[in-house]
Coordinates of C-alpha atoms in Angstrom, one line a residue:
Chain A
M117 CA 129.5 179.0 106.0
Y118 CA 129.7 175.8 104.0
E119 CA 131.8 174.3 106.7
K120 CA 129.4 175.6 109.3
G121 CA 126.6 174.4 107.3
L122 CA 128.2 171.1 106.9
R123 CA 128.9 170.9 110.5
G124 CA 125.5 172.0 111.3
G125 CA 124.2 169.5 108.8
A126 CA 126.4 166.9 110.3
L127 CA 125.1 167.8 113.7
N128 CA 121.7 167.7 112.3
S129 CA 122.1 164.4 110.8
E130 CA 123.5 163.1 114.0
S131 CA 120.5 164.2 115.9
V132 CA 118.3 162.8 113.2
L133 CA 120.1 159.5 113.5
Q134 CA 120.0 159.5 117.2
R135 CA 116.4 160.6 117.5
P136 CA 114.8 157.4 116.6
F137 CA 117.0 155.4 119.1
K138 CA 116.2 157.9 121.7
E139 CA 112.6 157.7 121.0
V140 CA 112.7 153.9 121.1
N141 CA 114.6 154.0 124.3
D142 CA 112.1 156.4 125.7
T143 CA 109.1 154.4 124.8
M144 CA 110.8 151.3 126.2
A145 CA 111.5 152.9 129.4
R146 CA 107.9 154.2 129.5
Q147 CA 106.6 150.8 128.8
K148 CA 108.7 149.3 131.6
T149 CA 107.3 151.7 134.1
K150 CA 103.9 150.9 132.7
V151 CA 104.5 147.2 133.2
K152 CA 105.7 147.8 136.7
K153 CA 102.8 150.0 137.5
Q154 CA 100.1 147.9 135.9
K155 CA 101.5 144.4 136.4
Y156 CA 98.0 143.3 137.0
K157 CA 95.3 144.0 134.6
K158 CA 92.3 145.1 136.6
S159 CA 89.7 143.1 134.7
I160 CA 91.8 139.9 135.0
V161 CA 92.3 140.4 138.7
I162 CA 88.6 140.9 139.3
Q163 CA 87.7 137.9 137.1
S164 CA 90.4 135.7 138.8
Y165 CA 89.1 136.6 142.3
V166 CA 85.5 136.0 141.3
A167 CA 86.4 132.6 139.8
L168 CA 88.4 131.6 142.8
L169 CA 85.9 133.0 145.4
P170 CA 84.1 129.7 146.0
Q171 CA 87.4 127.9 146.5
I172 CA 88.7 130.6 148.8
I173 CA 85.6 130.6 150.9
G174 CA 85.5 126.8 150.8
F175 CA 89.2 126.7 151.9
F176 CA 88.5 128.8 155.0
V177 CA 85.0 127.3 155.8
F178 CA 85.5 123.6 155.0
S179 CA 89.3 123.2 155.4
I180 CA 90.6 125.6 158.0
Y181 CA 87.6 126.2 160.2
P182 CA 87.0 122.5 161.1
I183 CA 90.6 122.1 162.2
Y184 CA 90.3 125.2 164.3
W185 CA 87.0 124.0 165.7
I186 CA 88.4 120.6 166.7
L187 CA 91.5 122.3 168.3
Q188 CA 89.3 124.6 170.2
Y189 CA 86.8 122.0 171.4
S190 CA 89.5 119.5 172.4
F191 CA 89.9 121.6 175.5
T192 CA 86.3 121.5 176.5
D193 CA 83.7 119.0 177.7
Y194 CA 81.3 119.7 174.9
D195 CA 78.7 116.9 174.4
G196 CA 76.7 118.3 171.5
Y197 CA 73.9 119.8 173.7
R198 CA 75.1 121.5 176.8
V199 CA 77.3 124.5 176.9
A200 CA 80.9 123.7 176.6
H201 CA 83.2 124.3 179.5
F202 CA 86.9 124.8 179.3
V203 CA 88.6 121.9 180.9
G204 CA 92.2 122.5 180.0
W205 CA 94.3 119.5 179.2
Q206 CA 92.0 117.1 180.9
N207 CA 90.8 115.3 177.7
Y208 CA 94.4 114.8 176.7
I209 CA 95.4 113.5 180.1
E210 CA 92.5 111.1 180.1
L211 CA 93.4 109.9 176.6
F212 CA 97.0 109.2 177.5
T213 CA 96.5 107.7 180.9
Q214 CA 93.1 106.0 181.0
D215 CA 91.8 105.3 177.6
R216 CA 93.1 101.8 176.8
A217 CA 90.5 101.4 174.0
F218 CA 92.0 104.3 172.1
W219 CA 95.5 102.8 172.2
A220 CA 94.1 99.4 171.4
S221 CA 92.5 101.0 168.3
V222 CA 95.8 102.6 167.4
G223 CA 97.4 99.2 167.8
N224 CA 94.8 97.6 165.5
T225 CA 95.4 100.3 162.9
V226 CA 99.1 99.5 162.9
I227 CA 98.4 95.8 162.7
L228 CA 96.0 96.3 159.8
T229 CA 98.4 98.6 158.0
V230 CA 101.2 96.1 158.2
M231 CA 98.9 93.3 157.1
K232 CA 97.7 95.2 154.2
L233 CA 101.1 96.4 153.0
V234 CA 102.5 92.9 153.3
M235 CA 99.7 91.6 151.2
E236 CA 99.3 94.4 148.8
L237 CA 102.8 95.5 147.7
P238 CA 104.2 92.2 146.8
L239 CA 101.0 91.3 144.9
A240 CA 101.0 94.6 143.0
F241 CA 104.7 94.2 142.2
I242 CA 104.4 90.6 140.9
L243 CA 101.4 91.5 138.8
A244 CA 103.2 94.6 137.4
M245 CA 106.2 92.4 136.5
L246 CA 103.9 90.0 134.7
L247 CA 101.9 92.7 133.0
C248 CA 105.1 94.5 131.9
S249 CA 106.7 91.6 130.1
K250 CA 107.2 92.7 126.5
S251 CA 105.7 89.6 124.9
L252 CA 102.3 90.0 126.5
K253 CA 99.8 90.8 123.8
A254 CA 96.6 91.0 125.9
R255 CA 98.0 93.5 128.4
R256 CA 95.1 95.9 128.0
L257 CA 92.6 93.2 128.6
F258 CA 94.3 91.9 131.7
N259 CA 94.8 95.4 132.9
S260 CA 91.1 96.3 132.5
L261 CA 89.9 93.1 134.2
L262 CA 92.3 93.6 137.2
F263 CA 91.2 97.2 137.6
L264 CA 87.5 96.3 138.0
P265 CA 87.5 96.1 141.8
T266 CA 88.4 99.8 141.9
V267 CA 84.9 100.8 140.8
I268 CA 83.1 98.8 143.4
S269 CA 81.9 100.8 146.4
V270 CA 83.2 99.9 149.8
T271 CA 79.7 98.9 151.0
A272 CA 79.3 96.6 148.0
A273 CA 82.7 95.1 148.6
G274 CA 81.8 94.6 152.2
M275 CA 78.7 92.6 151.1
L276 CA 80.8 90.5 148.7
F277 CA 83.4 89.7 151.3
S278 CA 81.1 89.0 154.2
Y279 CA 79.2 86.7 151.8
L280 CA 82.4 84.9 150.8
F281 CA 83.5 84.6 154.4
R282 CA 80.3 83.9 156.2
T283 CA 80.5 81.2 158.8
Y284 CA 77.9 78.7 157.8
N285 CA 78.2 77.4 154.2
G286 CA 80.3 80.3 153.2
F287 CA 82.4 79.7 150.1
I288 CA 85.8 80.0 151.8
N289 CA 84.8 77.9 154.8
N290 CA 83.4 75.2 152.5
L291 CA 86.5 75.3 150.3
L292 CA 88.9 75.0 153.2
M293 CA 86.9 72.2 154.8
D294 CA 86.8 70.3 151.5
I295 CA 90.6 70.6 151.2
G296 CA 90.9 69.6 154.8
I297 CA 92.7 72.6 156.2
I298 CA 90.0 73.2 158.8
G299 CA 87.7 70.8 160.5
S300 CA 84.9 73.0 161.4
P301 CA 83.6 76.4 160.1
V302 CA 85.7 79.4 161.1
S303 CA 83.7 82.5 162.1
W304 CA 86.0 84.8 160.2
L305 CA 84.4 88.1 161.2
A306 CA 83.8 87.3 164.8
E307 CA 87.4 86.7 165.9
K308 CA 89.9 89.5 166.1
W309 CA 92.8 88.2 164.0
T310 CA 90.7 86.6 161.3
A311 CA 88.5 89.7 161.1
L312 CA 91.5 91.9 160.7
F313 CA 92.8 89.6 158.0
V314 CA 89.6 89.7 156.1
I315 CA 89.5 93.5 156.4
A316 CA 93.1 93.8 155.1
L317 CA 92.3 91.4 152.3
M318 CA 89.3 93.4 151.2
S319 CA 91.2 96.6 151.4
T320 CA 93.9 95.1 149.3
W321 CA 91.4 93.8 146.8
M322 CA 90.0 97.4 146.4
T323 CA 93.3 99.2 146.0
F324 CA 96.0 96.9 144.6
P325 CA 95.4 97.9 141.0
I326 CA 96.5 101.5 141.7
N327 CA 99.8 100.3 143.1
M328 CA 100.1 97.8 140.3
M329 CA 99.8 100.7 137.9
F330 CA 102.5 102.7 139.7
F331 CA 104.8 99.7 139.7
C332 CA 104.1 99.2 136.0
G333 CA 105.2 102.7 135.3
A334 CA 108.3 102.4 137.4
I335 CA 109.3 99.1 135.8
A336 CA 108.8 100.4 132.3
G337 CA 111.2 103.2 133.2
V338 CA 114.1 100.8 133.7
P339 CA 116.2 100.8 130.5
D340 CA 116.5 97.5 128.6
E341 CA 120.3 97.9 128.3
V342 CA 120.7 97.3 132.0
Y343 CA 118.9 93.9 131.8
E344 CA 120.8 93.0 128.6
S345 CA 124.2 93.5 130.2
A346 CA 123.2 91.7 133.3
K347 CA 122.0 88.8 131.2
L348 CA 125.4 88.8 129.4
D349 CA 127.1 88.7 132.8
G350 CA 125.1 85.6 133.6
C351 CA 122.6 87.0 135.9
G352 CA 119.5 84.8 136.5
S353 CA 116.0 86.2 136.2
V354 CA 115.3 86.1 139.9
R355 CA 118.6 87.8 140.6
R356 CA 117.7 90.4 138.0
I357 CA 114.5 91.3 139.9
F358 CA 116.3 91.7 143.2
S359 CA 119.6 93.2 141.9
I360 CA 118.3 95.4 139.1
T361 CA 114.5 96.0 139.1
L362 CA 114.0 96.6 142.8
P363 CA 117.0 99.0 143.3
M364 CA 116.1 100.8 140.1
I365 CA 112.5 101.4 141.1
A366 CA 113.4 102.3 144.7
P367 CA 112.5 106.0 144.4
T368 CA 109.0 105.1 143.1
F369 CA 108.7 102.3 145.6
K370 CA 109.2 104.8 148.4
V371 CA 106.4 107.0 147.0
I372 CA 104.1 104.0 146.7
L373 CA 104.8 102.9 150.2
M374 CA 104.3 106.4 151.5
L375 CA 100.9 106.7 149.8
A376 CA 99.9 103.2 150.9
L377 CA 101.0 104.0 154.5
T378 CA 99.3 107.3 154.9
G379 CA 96.2 106.0 153.1
T380 CA 95.8 102.9 155.3
V381 CA 96.3 104.6 158.7
K382 CA 93.2 106.6 158.0
I383 CA 91.2 103.4 157.2
I384 CA 87.6 103.5 158.5
N385 CA 85.1 102.4 155.8
E386 CA 86.4 98.9 155.3
V387 CA 86.2 98.2 159.0
M388 CA 82.8 99.8 159.3
V389 CA 81.2 97.6 156.6
L390 CA 82.8 94.4 157.7
T391 CA 82.8 94.3 161.5
N392 CA 82.0 97.8 162.6
G393 CA 84.7 97.4 165.2
G394 CA 83.3 94.3 166.6
P395 CA 83.4 91.8 168.3
S396 CA 83.2 94.2 171.2
G397 CA 85.6 96.7 169.8
Q398 CA 88.4 94.3 169.2
T399 CA 88.8 95.3 165.6
N400 CA 88.3 99.1 166.2
V401 CA 90.7 101.2 164.2
V402 CA 91.5 104.7 165.4
M403 CA 89.3 106.6 162.9
L404 CA 86.3 104.4 163.6
Y405 CA 86.8 104.7 167.4
L406 CA 86.8 108.5 167.1
Y407 CA 83.9 108.5 164.7
N408 CA 81.9 106.5 167.2
I409 CA 82.7 109.0 170.0
F410 CA 81.8 111.9 167.8
F411 CA 78.5 110.6 166.6
G412 CA 77.5 108.3 169.4
Y413 CA 77.2 104.6 168.7
D414 CA 74.0 105.0 166.8
L415 CA 73.4 108.2 164.9
T416 CA 69.9 108.7 166.5
S417 CA 71.1 109.9 169.9
G418 CA 73.3 112.5 168.3
A419 CA 75.2 112.8 171.6
G420 CA 78.8 112.1 171.6
E421 CA 81.7 113.2 173.7
I422 CA 82.7 115.8 171.2
G423 CA 85.4 117.5 173.3
Y424 CA 87.0 114.2 174.0
A425 CA 86.8 113.0 170.4
S426 CA 88.3 116.3 169.3
A427 CA 91.3 115.7 171.6
G428 CA 91.6 112.2 170.1
S429 CA 91.5 113.6 166.6
I430 CA 94.4 116.0 167.4
V431 CA 96.4 113.3 169.0
T432 CA 95.8 111.0 166.0
T433 CA 96.7 113.6 163.5
V434 CA 99.9 114.4 165.4
L435 CA 100.7 110.6 165.5
I436 CA 100.2 110.3 161.7
G437 CA 102.4 113.4 161.2
I438 CA 105.1 111.9 163.3
L439 CA 104.8 108.6 161.4
T440 CA 105.2 110.5 158.1
I441 CA 108.2 112.5 159.3
F442 CA 109.8 109.4 160.8
Y443 CA 109.2 107.6 157.5
L444 CA 110.8 110.4 155.5
K445 CA 113.8 110.5 157.8
F446 CA 114.2 106.8 157.7
T447 CA 114.1 106.5 154.0
K448 CA 116.7 109.3 153.8
K449 CA 118.9 107.3 156.1
A450 CA 118.3 104.2 153.9
D451 CA 119.4 106.3 150.9
E452 CA 122.7 107.1 152.5
L453 CA 123.3 103.5 153.3
Y454 CA 123.0 102.5 149.6
Chain B
M162 CA 117.8 79.1 118.6
S163 CA 114.8 76.8 118.6
R164 CA 115.4 75.8 122.1
G165 CA 115.6 79.5 123.2
K166 CA 112.3 80.1 121.3
K167 CA 110.7 77.1 123.0
I168 CA 111.7 78.4 126.4
H169 CA 110.4 81.8 125.4
N170 CA 107.0 80.4 124.4
L171 CA 106.8 78.4 127.6
Q172 CA 107.5 81.6 129.5
I173 CA 104.7 83.4 127.8
I174 CA 102.3 80.6 128.4
C175 CA 103.3 80.6 132.1
I176 CA 102.6 84.4 132.3
Y177 CA 99.2 84.0 130.7
V178 CA 98.3 81.2 133.0
V179 CA 99.4 83.0 136.1
L180 CA 97.7 86.2 135.1
T181 CA 94.5 84.4 134.2
L182 CA 94.5 82.8 137.6
F183 CA 94.9 86.2 139.3
V184 CA 92.1 87.6 137.2
V185 CA 89.8 84.8 138.2
C186 CA 90.7 85.3 141.9
V187 CA 90.2 89.0 141.7
L188 CA 86.8 88.8 139.9
F189 CA 85.7 85.8 141.9
P190 CA 83.9 87.7 144.7
L191 CA 81.8 89.6 142.1
L192 CA 81.0 86.5 139.9
Y193 CA 80.1 84.5 143.0
A194 CA 77.8 87.2 144.3
F195 CA 76.3 87.6 140.8
A196 CA 75.6 83.9 140.4
S197 CA 74.2 83.7 144.0
S198 CA 71.9 86.7 143.5
F199 CA 69.7 84.5 141.3
K200 CA 69.3 81.8 144.0
T201 CA 66.5 81.4 146.5
S202 CA 67.3 82.1 150.1
G203 CA 67.2 78.4 150.8
E204 CA 69.8 77.6 148.1
I205 CA 72.0 80.5 149.3
L206 CA 71.9 79.1 152.8
A207 CA 72.8 75.6 151.7
G208 CA 75.7 77.2 149.8
K209 CA 76.3 74.1 147.6
N210 CA 76.7 75.0 144.0
F211 CA 78.2 78.0 142.2
W212 CA 75.4 78.5 139.7
P213 CA 71.8 78.5 140.8
T214 CA 69.8 75.4 140.0
E215 CA 66.9 77.6 139.1
W216 CA 67.3 81.2 138.0
H217 CA 65.2 83.7 140.0
P218 CA 65.4 87.1 138.4
E219 CA 62.5 88.2 140.6
N220 CA 65.1 88.7 143.4
Y221 CA 66.1 91.8 141.5
L222 CA 62.5 93.0 141.3
E223 CA 62.1 92.6 145.0
A224 CA 65.2 94.6 145.8
W225 CA 64.3 97.2 143.2
N226 CA 60.7 97.7 144.5
E227 CA 60.4 96.6 148.0
A228 CA 63.9 97.5 149.3
N229 CA 63.5 100.8 147.6
F230 CA 66.5 100.5 145.4
S231 CA 64.8 102.3 142.5
Q232 CA 64.6 105.4 144.8
Y233 CA 68.2 104.9 145.8
T234 CA 69.4 104.6 142.3
W235 CA 67.7 107.8 141.3
N236 CA 69.2 109.7 144.3
T237 CA 72.6 108.3 143.6
L238 CA 72.3 109.4 139.9
I239 CA 71.4 112.9 140.9
Y240 CA 74.0 113.2 143.6
A241 CA 76.8 111.8 141.5
S242 CA 75.9 113.8 138.4
A243 CA 75.7 117.1 140.3
T244 CA 78.9 116.4 142.1
M245 CA 80.6 115.6 138.8
V246 CA 79.4 118.7 137.0
L247 CA 80.3 121.0 139.9
S248 CA 83.7 119.5 140.6
V249 CA 84.6 119.6 136.9
L250 CA 83.6 123.3 136.8
G251 CA 85.2 124.2 140.1
N252 CA 88.5 122.4 139.6
S253 CA 89.0 123.4 136.0
V254 CA 88.2 127.0 136.6
C255 CA 90.6 127.0 139.5
G256 CA 93.4 125.3 137.5
Y257 CA 92.9 127.8 134.7
V258 CA 93.1 130.8 137.1
F259 CA 96.2 129.4 138.7
A260 CA 97.8 128.8 135.3
R261 CA 96.9 132.0 133.5
G262 CA 95.6 134.5 135.9
E263 CA 97.8 137.3 137.2
F264 CA 96.6 138.8 140.5
P265 CA 98.1 139.7 143.8
G266 CA 98.2 136.9 146.3
K267 CA 98.2 134.1 143.7
K268 CA 101.2 132.4 145.2
I269 CA 99.8 132.6 148.7
I270 CA 96.4 131.1 147.8
Y271 CA 98.0 128.4 145.7
G272 CA 100.4 127.5 148.6
M273 CA 97.6 127.4 151.1
K274 CA 95.5 125.1 149.0
T275 CA 98.5 122.8 148.5
A276 CA 99.3 122.8 152.2
T277 CA 95.8 121.3 153.0
M278 CA 96.8 118.2 151.0
F279 CA 99.2 117.3 153.8
L280 CA 96.8 117.7 156.7
A281 CA 95.9 114.1 157.6
F282 CA 92.7 114.7 159.6
G283 CA 90.9 112.0 157.7
S284 CA 87.3 111.6 158.8
T285 CA 87.7 113.5 162.0
T286 CA 86.7 116.8 160.6
M287 CA 83.3 115.4 159.6
Y288 CA 81.7 116.6 162.8
P289 CA 82.6 120.3 162.5
T290 CA 81.8 120.2 158.8
L291 CA 78.4 118.9 159.7
Q292 CA 78.0 121.8 162.2
I293 CA 78.8 124.3 159.5
L294 CA 76.3 122.6 157.1
S295 CA 73.6 122.7 159.8
K296 CA 74.1 126.5 160.2
L297 CA 73.4 126.7 156.4
H298 CA 70.4 124.3 156.9
L299 CA 72.1 121.8 154.5
N300 CA 72.8 119.1 157.0
K301 CA 69.8 116.9 156.1
S302 CA 70.3 116.5 152.4
L303 CA 73.0 115.6 149.9
W304 CA 73.1 119.2 148.5
G305 CA 75.4 120.2 151.4
L306 CA 77.9 117.5 150.4
I307 CA 77.7 118.7 146.8
L308 CA 78.4 122.2 148.0
V309 CA 81.4 121.0 150.0
A310 CA 82.8 119.1 147.0
F311 CA 82.4 122.2 144.9
C312 CA 84.0 124.6 147.3
T313 CA 86.9 122.5 148.5
G314 CA 87.9 121.0 145.2
S315 CA 90.7 118.6 144.8
M316 CA 94.2 119.8 144.6
A317 CA 95.3 116.8 142.4
F318 CA 92.7 117.9 139.8
I319 CA 93.8 121.5 140.1
F320 CA 97.4 120.4 139.6
M321 CA 96.5 118.4 136.5
V322 CA 94.5 121.2 134.9
R323 CA 97.1 123.8 135.7
A324 CA 99.9 121.7 134.3
F325 CA 98.0 121.0 131.1
I326 CA 97.0 124.6 130.6
L327 CA 100.6 125.7 131.2
S328 CA 101.7 123.4 128.4
L329 CA 99.3 125.1 125.9
P330 CA 100.7 127.9 123.8
R331 CA 100.0 131.4 125.3
E332 CA 99.6 132.8 121.8
I333 CA 96.1 131.4 121.5
D334 CA 95.0 133.3 124.6
E335 CA 96.7 136.5 123.3
A336 CA 95.0 136.2 119.9
A337 CA 91.7 135.8 121.7
T338 CA 92.4 138.8 123.9
I339 CA 93.1 140.9 120.8
D340 CA 89.8 139.8 119.3
G341 CA 88.1 141.1 122.4
C342 CA 87.6 138.0 124.5
S343 CA 87.6 138.5 128.2
F344 CA 89.8 136.4 130.6
M345 CA 87.0 134.0 131.6
G346 CA 85.7 134.1 128.1
I347 CA 88.9 132.6 126.9
F348 CA 88.5 129.8 129.4
F349 CA 85.0 128.8 128.3
R350 CA 85.5 129.4 124.6
I351 CA 89.1 128.3 124.0
T352 CA 90.8 126.5 126.9
L353 CA 87.9 124.3 128.0
P354 CA 87.6 122.6 124.6
L355 CA 91.4 122.1 124.6
I356 CA 91.6 120.4 128.0
R357 CA 88.8 117.9 127.2
P358 CA 90.9 114.8 128.1
I359 CA 91.5 116.1 131.6
I360 CA 87.9 117.1 132.0
A361 CA 86.9 113.6 131.1
T362 CA 89.3 112.2 133.7
I363 CA 88.0 114.5 136.4
A364 CA 84.4 113.8 135.5
V365 CA 84.9 110.0 135.7
L366 CA 86.7 110.0 139.0
S367 CA 84.4 112.5 140.7
F368 CA 81.3 110.6 139.5
K369 CA 82.7 107.3 140.7
D370 CA 83.7 108.7 144.1
A371 CA 80.3 110.3 144.6
W372 CA 78.6 107.2 143.5
N373 CA 80.5 105.1 146.0
D374 CA 80.7 107.6 148.8
Y375 CA 78.9 106.5 151.9
L376 CA 80.1 107.7 155.2
F377 CA 79.1 111.3 154.9
P378 CA 75.9 110.6 152.8
M379 CA 74.9 108.2 155.5
I380 CA 75.2 110.8 158.2
V381 CA 73.2 113.5 156.4
T382 CA 70.5 111.1 155.2
F383 CA 70.2 109.3 158.5
S384 CA 66.8 110.8 159.4
N385 CA 65.7 110.9 155.8
P386 CA 65.8 107.4 154.3
E387 CA 64.1 108.6 151.2
K388 CA 67.2 110.5 150.2
R389 CA 69.7 107.7 150.6
T390 CA 72.1 106.7 148.0
L391 CA 72.8 103.2 146.9
A392 CA 75.9 102.8 149.0
V393 CA 74.1 104.0 152.1
G394 CA 70.9 102.0 151.3
L395 CA 73.0 98.9 150.9
Y396 CA 74.8 99.5 154.2
S397 CA 71.7 100.2 156.2
M398 CA 70.1 97.1 154.7
Q399 CA 73.0 95.0 155.9
Q400 CA 72.8 96.6 159.4
T401 CA 69.1 96.4 159.9
S402 CA 68.3 92.9 158.6
V403 CA 68.0 90.6 161.5
A404 CA 69.1 87.4 159.8
A405 CA 71.2 88.1 156.8
D406 CA 68.7 88.2 153.9
W407 CA 71.2 87.4 151.1
S408 CA 68.5 86.9 148.5
K409 CA 67.7 90.6 148.8
M410 CA 71.2 91.9 149.7
L411 CA 73.0 90.3 146.8
P412 CA 70.8 91.7 144.1
G413 CA 71.1 95.0 145.8
T414 CA 74.9 94.8 145.7
I415 CA 74.8 94.0 142.0
I416 CA 72.4 96.8 141.3
S417 CA 74.6 99.3 143.1
A418 CA 77.8 98.1 141.3
L419 CA 76.5 97.4 137.8
P420 CA 76.0 100.9 136.5
L421 CA 79.6 101.8 137.3
I422 CA 80.9 98.5 135.9
V423 CA 79.1 99.3 132.6
V424 CA 80.5 102.9 132.5
Y425 CA 83.9 101.4 133.3
I426 CA 83.8 99.0 130.4
F427 CA 83.2 101.9 128.0
L428 CA 85.5 104.5 129.6
N429 CA 88.2 102.4 131.2
K430 CA 91.0 104.5 129.8
Y431 CA 89.8 107.5 131.7
F432 CA 89.2 105.4 134.8
V433 CA 92.7 104.0 134.9
E434 CA 94.1 107.5 134.3
S435 CA 92.0 109.1 136.9
L436 CA 93.0 106.6 139.5
A437 CA 96.6 107.6 139.2
M438 CA 95.5 111.1 140.1
G439 CA 93.1 110.0 142.7
A440 CA 95.7 108.2 144.7
V441 CA 97.7 111.4 145.3
K442 CA 94.5 113.3 146.0
G443 CA 95.1 113.3 149.7

């Protein structure tokens, strides 16, 4: 009896001891299934969707649909008024075989991009090196002053530069004539090469502070110890820039170059305000060329060769895509070389 | 030691001189235009001296009244403010939902929005966008552009907001949920005040971009000159004047740039921050 009772008691106590664990286990398991079943809380789901709704609609209406639209109309002869006819690959064939102006504008875009990068990146790098020197007390002041061009609109900048570079009694012409570099006034914006130069210069003026800031961040990231040890090894300051700073900031440099490159190939505003493609289309860049076909040379007529321009847009986008991929591949190869 | 210090001092002086030279070069176009904006047309054409021999502030009055810059300024102010408010709202809500919301399809939507960053169509999608706006009868005013800005948002802003919110402790949200705050209630009452620095950055950049934007505003306001913004007004002034009328165009340029320069002087920390984001905006 006693034994039995004891045993029973023992049994009992065992079960008593086990029960709470079992219960905990049970509730945990139940909670797990609950979590699995109701991973999403209904009210949160609804509120999230409602909050995102404008963006989702906007994504389809203003991001995806225009691309689809262009793709679709690039196979038609749509002109903005008459019914569009399907013409197959005709626009593309015409673009590749007959349209020299398009390819000239592509060429100008490349020239402009190279000009701008050659001016902008060294300038931004030098300024960043100067601004980064430890002993500079007035860094914030210089930084703020150098950043000022970034708040100027492209139309205002166009005014400023066409005023500086005007042919008769323009400041630059007067200056160059006083020094004796040129004998007679140069019509900067009326010649292809000088016009492209002024456009690149203005574009540089408007965006170099951003690249300067990127360089500043990269340079600040190079540890001092590297410089110190190089100094001990008798490394001169110029050598230090080329052997330490530049290789150390190479990853950032690639990103900066990438952004500058993809930003500049889409250039349109700067060209529009300074030359509007002139003289006679010689400074046309590809985006401006397409814009003019889309909207007609003056906005009043409203008739452009929409289908043709659409085909041009597709080709341009593909070209930019190829450029980007090529660039990424190339930099990867360069990485392996080092 | 003293020789080293001397060299060091010389180096600093060199840096200061070079930087000052750069600053002068960079600011020169603005200063020159500012000085010239007070000259008479004759003096501008002669182009002799830097400062005007006689100051003519009435150039500004002419631009302000006759060239309709008062109207343009007002339009720009409304356009830029509305764009700013809506893009702050749209982007911050979006960033919050992507950070804290749990709903089916979150990853897909997020991925799709990110992918659009890499589509380099540039200004070529303007025409179809205009077609859509004309279906909505919004192609003749700036409101359509404000709608587009609100609905597309900027992925760079969304990234920033999302990253910032993810760095905030979740416990605050949970405490608020227990107190009976709804999901969006948490955003407006708790998260929004916490992400103020980012809001300021977004506000500054979207305001600046809208203020300076001109290609699309020019297209939608082409038949409606009364609704033009400063950037558009300035451009059309440059295009339409037969002989370059600098005594009107230069004050116009300064009028269009000055408000932002003033804002920049007071908020330049946010401007500089916002530009780093804007560069990767795509």
